[in-house]
C-alpha cells in the first residue's frame, strides 16, 4: 500500500490546496475529503486534519473525531494495511466554510516546513520497523489530541504540531522533522502531566 499522497508529484501543501479547492457544499464529511485526496493519501490526510489546531478557528468537537481518524491511520501504517474507518465516522458532517478557513490559514505551517524539509537521518524514515514506530507515534499523538484539555491553551496545538512534524517527515523522508515530532510528543506529555498534577493539587486544596 502506498501511504504517501495519491498525486506523488505534489508537495504536501499542494495536495492540501488541491483538497481545499475541490471541497464543495455547505457541509463536508470525512468521506468527501477522502474522495478528493484518495485512500492512498492517508499521510496527507493526517496533515490536513492537524491544520485546524494550528490557527484560532473554532470548529467545536473536532479534536476527538480528528484524533480518532489519525489514530486509525496510525494503526494502518503500523500494520502496513489500509486504515479501517467506520462508515458512521466517514458520514460525520462539519461546516465546510469553517473547515476551509482553517485549512487555508493552516497551510502556512506546511509551507514553512517544506522550505526547510529535505531527506535526512534515513534510519528514522525507512524500513518496516520504523514504519511501525512512526505509526505508533501517530497513535500517541492522536490520543494526546483527544485528551480532555480542549479549553486549555496549546492542549490541541502541541499534539497537532507533533502529528504534523511526523507526517511531513515521513512523506518527505526528513528524519529531522520526524525527530521534532518525537520531541513534541514528549513535550506535550510533560505539559499534560503538569496540568494533571496541578489539577490534583488544586482539588486536594479545595477538599482540605
PDB file of C-alpha atoms in Angstrom:
ATOM      1  CA  UNK A   1       0.000   0.000   0.000  1.00  0.00           C
ATOM      2  CA  UNK A   2       1.324   3.450  -0.867  1.00  0.00           C
ATOM      3  CA  UNK A   3       0.895   5.609   2.222  1.00  0.00           C
ATOM      4  CA  UNK A   4       2.000   8.799   0.504  1.00  0.00           C
ATOM      5  CA  UNK A   5      -0.109  11.253  -1.427  1.00  0.00           C
ATOM      6  CA  UNK A   6      -2.221   9.955  -4.290  1.00  0.00           C
ATOM      7  CA  UNK A   7      -0.604  12.538  -6.543  1.00  0.00           C
ATOM      8  CA  UNK A   8       3.050  11.655  -5.871  1.00  0.00           C
ATOM      9  CA  UNK A   9       4.374  14.639  -7.827  1.00  0.00           C
ATOM     10  CA  UNK A  10       2.617  17.048  -5.480  1.00  0.00           C
ATOM     11  CA  UNK A  11       4.172  18.555  -2.381  1.00  0.00           C
ATOM     12  CA  UNK A  12       2.064  18.176   0.813  1.00  0.00           C
ATOM     13  CA  UNK A  13       0.990  21.834   0.645  1.00  0.00           C
ATOM     14  CA  UNK A  14      -0.113  21.422  -2.983  1.00  0.00           C
ATOM     15  CA  UNK A  15      -2.096  18.328  -2.042  1.00  0.00           C
ATOM     16  CA  UNK A  16      -3.878  20.172   0.785  1.00  0.00           C
ATOM     17  CA  UNK A  17      -4.617  23.131  -1.513  1.00  0.00           C
ATOM     18  CA  UNK A  18      -5.984  20.658  -4.076  1.00  0.00           C
ATOM     19  CA  UNK A  19      -8.357  19.285  -1.432  1.00  0.00           C
ATOM     20  CA  UNK A  20      -9.491  22.787  -0.399  1.00  0.00           C
ATOM     21  CA  UNK A  21     -10.279  23.724  -3.999  1.00  0.00           C
ATOM     22  CA  UNK A  22     -12.268  20.547  -4.582  1.00  0.00           C
ATOM     23  CA  UNK A  23     -14.458  20.609  -1.474  1.00  0.00           C
ATOM     24  CA  UNK A  24     -17.926  21.965  -2.180  1.00  0.00           C
ATOM     25  CA  UNK A  25     -21.250  22.448  -0.398  1.00  0.00           C
ATOM     26  CA  UNK A  26     -22.260  23.800   2.995  1.00  0.00           C
ATOM     27  CA  UNK A  27     -21.238  20.671   4.920  1.00  0.00           C
ATOM     28  CA  UNK A  28     -18.315  18.315   4.408  1.00  0.00           C
ATOM     29  CA  UNK A  29     -17.656  14.758   5.616  1.00  0.00           C
ATOM     30  CA  UNK A  30     -14.526  12.656   6.009  1.00  0.00           C
ATOM     31  CA  UNK A  31     -15.763  10.626   3.036  1.00  0.00           C
ATOM     32  CA  UNK A  32     -15.859  13.807   0.918  1.00  0.00           C
ATOM     33  CA  UNK A  33     -12.244  14.575   1.803  1.00  0.00           C
ATOM     34  CA  UNK A  34     -11.051  11.027   1.096  1.00  0.00           C
ATOM     35  CA  UNK A  35     -12.888  11.031  -2.239  1.00  0.00           C
ATOM     36  CA  UNK A  36     -10.788  14.052  -3.247  1.00  0.00           C
ATOM     37  CA  UNK A  37      -7.441  13.022  -1.799  1.00  0.00           C
ATOM     38  CA  UNK A  38      -7.701   9.276  -2.406  1.00  0.00           C
ATOM     39  CA  UNK A  39      -7.230   6.437   0.082  1.00  0.00           C
ATOM     40  CA  UNK A  40      -3.529   6.265  -0.827  1.00  0.00           C
ATOM     41  CA  UNK A  41      -3.030   9.765   0.579  1.00  0.00           C
ATOM     42  CA  UNK A  42      -3.513   8.941   4.242  1.00  0.00           C
ATOM     43  CA  UNK A  43      -0.435  10.832   5.473  1.00  0.00           C
ATOM     44  CA  UNK A  44      -1.612  13.920   3.603  1.00  0.00           C
ATOM     45  CA  UNK A  45      -4.998  13.335   5.263  1.00  0.00           C
ATOM     46  CA  UNK A  46      -3.215  13.391   8.649  1.00  0.00           C
ATOM     47  CA  UNK A  47      -1.557  16.686   7.745  1.00  0.00           C
ATOM     48  CA  UNK A  48      -4.884  18.132   6.696  1.00  0.00           C
ATOM     49  CA  UNK A  49      -6.542  17.070   9.959  1.00  0.00           C
ATOM     50  CA  UNK A  50      -3.908  18.859  12.071  1.00  0.00           C
ATOM     51  CA  UNK A  51      -4.332  22.266  10.413  1.00  0.00           C
ATOM     52  CA  UNK A  52      -7.475  23.407  12.317  1.00  0.00           C
ATOM     53  CA  UNK A  53      -5.411  23.186  15.536  1.00  0.00           C
ATOM     54  CA  UNK A  54      -2.678  25.454  14.171  1.00  0.00           C
ATOM     55  CA  UNK A  55      -4.930  28.516  13.823  1.00  0.00           C
ATOM     56  CA  UNK A  56      -7.574  30.234  16.012  1.00  0.00           C
ATOM     57  CA  UNK A  57     -10.588  28.959  14.039  1.00  0.00           C
ATOM     58  CA  UNK A  58     -13.146  27.243  16.248  1.00  0.00           C
ATOM     59  CA  UNK A  59     -14.767  24.043  15.000  1.00  0.00           C
ATOM     60  CA  UNK A  60     -16.433  22.540  18.097  1.00  0.00           C
ATOM     61  CA  UNK A  61     -15.789  18.903  18.923  1.00  0.00           C
ATOM     62  CA  UNK A  62     -13.268  18.134  16.182  1.00  0.00           C
ATOM     63  CA  UNK A  63     -10.273  17.191  18.352  1.00  0.00           C
ATOM     64  CA  UNK A  64     -11.851  13.893  19.423  1.00  0.00           C
ATOM     65  CA  UNK A  65     -13.089  12.977  15.939  1.00  0.00           C
ATOM     66  CA  UNK A  66      -9.960  14.109  14.106  1.00  0.00           C
ATOM     67  CA  UNK A  67      -7.803  12.393  16.718  1.00  0.00           C
ATOM     68  CA  UNK A  68      -9.727   9.143  16.254  1.00  0.00           C
ATOM     69  CA  UNK A  69      -9.220   9.225  12.481  1.00  0.00           C
ATOM     70  CA  UNK A  70      -5.495   9.995  12.870  1.00  0.00           C
ATOM     71  CA  UNK A  71      -5.179   7.128  15.353  1.00  0.00           C
ATOM     72  CA  UNK A  72      -6.813   4.700  12.910  1.00  0.00           C
ATOM     73  CA  UNK A  73      -4.481   5.893  10.155  1.00  0.00           C
ATOM     74  CA  UNK A  74      -1.532   5.345  12.504  1.00  0.00           C
ATOM     75  CA  UNK A  75      -2.769   1.802  13.154  1.00  0.00           C
ATOM     76  CA  UNK A  76      -2.941   1.227   9.392  1.00  0.00           C
ATOM     77  CA  UNK A  77       0.652   2.427   8.991  1.00  0.00           C
ATOM     78  CA  UNK A  78       1.777   0.154  11.845  1.00  0.00           C
ATOM     79  CA  UNK A  79       0.193  -2.904  10.238  1.00  0.00           C
ATOM     80  CA  UNK A  80       1.017  -1.781   6.664  1.00  0.00           C
ATOM     81  CA  UNK A  81      -2.636  -2.085   5.722  1.00  0.00           C
ATOM     82  CA  UNK A  82      -5.298   0.382   4.540  1.00  0.00           C
ATOM     83  CA  UNK A  83      -6.759   2.032   7.648  1.00  0.00           C
ATOM     84  CA  UNK A  84     -10.195   0.883   8.725  1.00  0.00           C
ATOM     85  CA  UNK A  85     -12.540   3.859   9.048  1.00  0.00           C
ATOM     86  CA  UNK A  86     -16.102   3.029  10.195  1.00  0.00           C
ATOM     87  CA  UNK A  87     -18.926   4.229   7.972  1.00  0.00           C
ATOM     88  CA  UNK A  88     -20.534   6.186  10.802  1.00  0.00           C
ATOM     89  CA  UNK A  89     -17.325   8.176  11.216  1.00  0.00           C
ATOM     90  CA  UNK A  90     -16.979   8.753   7.470  1.00  0.00           C
ATOM     91  CA  UNK A  91     -20.502  10.265   7.403  1.00  0.00           C
ATOM     92  CA  UNK A  92     -19.832  12.793  10.181  1.00  0.00           C
ATOM     93  CA  UNK A  93     -20.572  16.310   8.884  1.00  0.00           C
ATOM     94  CA  UNK A  94     -18.638  19.527   9.534  1.00  0.00           C
ATOM     95  CA  UNK A  95     -19.336  23.133   8.469  1.00  0.00           C
ATOM     96  CA  UNK A  96     -17.459  23.482   5.201  1.00  0.00           C
ATOM     97  CA  UNK A  97     -16.832  27.231   5.480  1.00  0.00           C
ATOM     98  CA  UNK A  98     -15.077  26.920   8.863  1.00  0.00           C
ATOM     99  CA  UNK A  99     -13.083  23.912   7.741  1.00  0.00           C
ATOM    100  CA  UNK A 100     -11.952  25.637   4.538  1.00  0.00           C
ATOM    101  CA  UNK A 101     -10.933  28.729   6.522  1.00  0.00           C
ATOM    102  CA  UNK A 102      -8.901  26.629   8.971  1.00  0.00           C
ATOM    103  CA  UNK A 103      -7.222  24.700   6.169  1.00  0.00           C
ATOM    104  CA  UNK A 104      -6.405  27.842   4.194  1.00  0.00           C
ATOM    105  CA  UNK A 105      -4.889  29.559   7.225  1.00  0.00           C
ATOM    106  CA  UNK A 106      -3.085  26.400   8.313  1.00  0.00           C
ATOM    107  CA  UNK A 107      -1.270  25.838   5.019  1.00  0.00           C
ATOM    108  CA  UNK A 108       1.255  28.481   6.074  1.00  0.00           C
ATOM    109  CA  UNK A 109       2.644  25.901   8.522  1.00  0.00           C
ATOM    110  CA  UNK A 110       3.124  23.356   5.741  1.00  0.00           C
ATOM    111  CA  UNK A 111       4.870  25.909   3.512  1.00  0.00           C
ATOM    112  CA  UNK A 112       7.257  26.798   6.341  1.00  0.00           C
ATOM    113  CA  UNK A 113       8.155  23.172   6.966  1.00  0.00           C
ATOM    114  CA  UNK A 114       8.525  22.403   3.264  1.00  0.00           C
ATOM    115  CA  UNK A 115      11.032  25.230   2.821  1.00  0.00           C
ATOM    116  CA  UNK A 116      13.416  23.634   5.312  1.00  0.00           C
ATOM    117  CA  UNK A 117      12.488  19.977   4.784  1.00  0.00           C
ATOM    118  CA  UNK A 118      14.877  17.691   2.921  1.00  0.00           C
ATOM    119  CA  UNK A 119      15.834  13.998   3.140  1.00  0.00           C
ATOM    120  CA  UNK A 120      17.888  13.378   6.285  1.00  0.00           C
ATOM    121  CA  UNK A 121      18.544  10.771   9.006  1.00  0.00           C
ATOM    122  CA  UNK A 122      17.190   7.927   6.818  1.00  0.00           C
ATOM    123  CA  UNK A 123      17.155   5.482   9.733  1.00  0.00           C
ATOM    124  CA  UNK A 124      14.041   7.305  11.044  1.00  0.00           C
ATOM    125  CA  UNK A 125      12.016   7.119   7.830  1.00  0.00           C
ATOM    126  CA  UNK A 126      12.930   3.900   6.001  1.00  0.00           C
ATOM    127  CA  UNK A 127      12.032   0.288   6.651  1.00  0.00           C
ATOM    128  CA  UNK A 128       9.083  -1.646   8.011  1.00  0.00           C
ATOM    129  CA  UNK A 129      10.353  -1.380  11.583  1.00  0.00           C
ATOM    130  CA  UNK A 130      10.408   2.421  11.522  1.00  0.00           C
ATOM    131  CA  UNK A 131       7.015   2.467   9.786  1.00  0.00           C
ATOM    132  CA  UNK A 132       5.658   0.639  12.806  1.00  0.00           C
ATOM    133  CA  UNK A 133       7.395   3.023  15.216  1.00  0.00           C
ATOM    134  CA  UNK A 134       6.151   6.103  13.379  1.00  0.00           C
ATOM    135  CA  UNK A 135       2.644   4.653  13.139  1.00  0.00           C
ATOM    136  CA  UNK A 136       2.731   4.119  16.897  1.00  0.00           C
ATOM    137  CA  UNK A 137       3.883   7.709  17.398  1.00  0.00           C
ATOM    138  CA  UNK A 138       0.937   8.921  15.292  1.00  0.00           C
ATOM    139  CA  UNK A 139      -1.384   6.922  17.548  1.00  0.00           C
ATOM    140  CA  UNK A 140       0.263   8.517  20.611  1.00  0.00           C
ATOM    141  CA  UNK A 141      -0.238  11.976  19.105  1.00  0.00           C
ATOM    142  CA  UNK A 142      -3.867  11.155  18.326  1.00  0.00           C
ATOM    143  CA  UNK A 143      -4.503  10.050  21.925  1.00  0.00           C
ATOM    144  CA  UNK A 144      -2.968  13.270  23.246  1.00  0.00           C
ATOM    145  CA  UNK A 145      -5.107  15.268  20.799  1.00  0.00           C
ATOM    146  CA  UNK A 146      -8.196  13.515  22.166  1.00  0.00           C
ATOM    147  CA  UNK A 147      -7.295  14.254  25.800  1.00  0.00           C
ATOM    148  CA  UNK A 148      -9.959  16.340  27.635  1.00  0.00           C
ATOM    149  CA  UNK A 149      -7.894  19.541  27.878  1.00  0.00           C
ATOM    150  CA  UNK A 150      -9.515  21.299  24.902  1.00  0.00           C
ATOM    151  CA  UNK A 151     -10.136  24.654  26.623  1.00  0.00           C
ATOM    152  CA  UNK A 152      -6.557  24.944  27.913  1.00  0.00           C
ATOM    153  CA  UNK A 153      -4.041  26.878  25.748  1.00  0.00           C
ATOM    154  CA  UNK A 154      -1.827  24.713  23.485  1.00  0.00           C
ATOM    155  CA  UNK A 155      -3.590  21.486  24.521  1.00  0.00           C
ATOM    156  CA  UNK A 156      -4.632  20.811  20.916  1.00  0.00           C
ATOM    157  CA  UNK A 157      -1.867  22.745  19.172  1.00  0.00           C
ATOM    158  CA  UNK A 158       1.035  20.775  20.677  1.00  0.00           C
ATOM    159  CA  UNK A 159      -0.175  17.264  19.745  1.00  0.00           C
ATOM    160  CA  UNK A 160      -1.371  18.597  16.382  1.00  0.00           C
ATOM    161  CA  UNK A 161       2.090  20.002  15.736  1.00  0.00           C
ATOM    162  CA  UNK A 162       3.695  16.676  16.696  1.00  0.00           C
ATOM    163  CA  UNK A 163       1.465  14.839  14.205  1.00  0.00           C
ATOM    164  CA  UNK A 164       2.241  17.448  11.532  1.00  0.00           C
ATOM    165  CA  UNK A 165       6.011  17.020  12.049  1.00  0.00           C
ATOM    166  CA  UNK A 166       5.690  13.229  11.889  1.00  0.00           C
ATOM    167  CA  UNK A 167       3.504  13.118   8.783  1.00  0.00           C
ATOM    168  CA  UNK A 168       5.601  15.618   6.803  1.00  0.00           C
ATOM    169  CA  UNK A 169       8.797  13.929   7.961  1.00  0.00           C
ATOM    170  CA  UNK A 170       7.691  10.519   6.699  1.00  0.00           C
ATOM    171  CA  UNK A 171       6.343  11.948   3.430  1.00  0.00           C
ATOM    172  CA  UNK A 172       9.497  13.977   2.754  1.00  0.00           C
ATOM    173  CA  UNK A 173      11.874  11.349   4.176  1.00  0.00           C
ATOM    174  CA  UNK A 174      13.055  14.045   6.575  1.00  0.00           C
ATOM    175  CA  UNK A 175      14.301  12.394   9.754  1.00  0.00           C
ATOM    176  CA  UNK A 176      14.830  15.773  11.402  1.00  0.00           C
ATOM    177  CA  UNK A 177      11.122  16.509  11.141  1.00  0.00           C
ATOM    178  CA  UNK A 178      10.304  13.049  12.491  1.00  0.00           C
ATOM    179  CA  UNK A 179      12.667  13.696  15.392  1.00  0.00           C
ATOM    180  CA  UNK A 180      10.921  17.013  16.066  1.00  0.00           C
ATOM    181  CA  UNK A 181       7.664  15.055  16.131  1.00  0.00           C
ATOM    182  CA  UNK A 182       9.059  12.724  18.790  1.00  0.00           C
ATOM    183  CA  UNK A 183      10.314  15.671  20.853  1.00  0.00           C
ATOM    184  CA  UNK A 184       6.988  17.482  20.598  1.00  0.00           C
ATOM    185  CA  UNK A 185       5.181  14.363  21.792  1.00  0.00           C
ATOM    186  CA  UNK A 186       7.440  14.269  24.858  1.00  0.00           C
ATOM    187  CA  UNK A 187       6.864  17.990  25.479  1.00  0.00           C
ATOM    188  CA  UNK A 188       3.099  17.517  25.159  1.00  0.00           C
ATOM    189  CA  UNK A 189       3.151  14.585  27.586  1.00  0.00           C
ATOM    190  CA  UNK A 190       5.094  16.645  30.133  1.00  0.00           C
ATOM    191  CA  UNK A 191       2.713  19.581  29.689  1.00  0.00           C
ATOM    192  CA  UNK A 192      -0.327  17.372  30.220  1.00  0.00           C
ATOM    193  CA  UNK A 193       1.291  15.738  33.265  1.00  0.00           C
ATOM    194  CA  UNK A 194       1.881  19.231  34.702  1.00  0.00           C
ATOM    195  CA  UNK A 195      -1.756  20.150  34.081  1.00  0.00           C
ATOM    196  CA  UNK A 196      -2.966  16.926  35.668  1.00  0.00           C
ATOM    197  CA  UNK A 197      -0.758  17.266  38.740  1.00  0.00           C
ATOM    198  CA  UNK A 198      -1.745  20.915  39.082  1.00  0.00           C
ATOM    199  CA  UNK A 199      -5.411  19.972  38.914  1.00  0.00           C
ATOM    200  CA  UNK A 200      -4.949  17.302  41.554  1.00  0.00           C
ATOM    201  CA  UNK A 201      -3.150  19.767  43.830  1.00  0.00           C
ATOM    202  CA  UNK A 202      -5.970  22.321  43.449  1.00  0.00           C
ATOM    203  CA  UNK A 203      -8.590  19.654  44.132  1.00  0.00           C
ATOM    204  CA  UNK A 204      -6.759  18.487  47.256  1.00  0.00           C
ATOM    205  CA  UNK A 205      -6.556  22.096  48.450  1.00  0.00           C
ATOM    206  CA  UNK A 206     -10.309  22.537  47.986  1.00  0.00           C
ATOM    207  CA  UNK A 207     -11.112  19.281  49.789  1.00  0.00           C
ATOM    208  CA  UNK A 208      -8.748  20.059  52.644  1.00  0.00           C
TER     209      UNK A 208
END
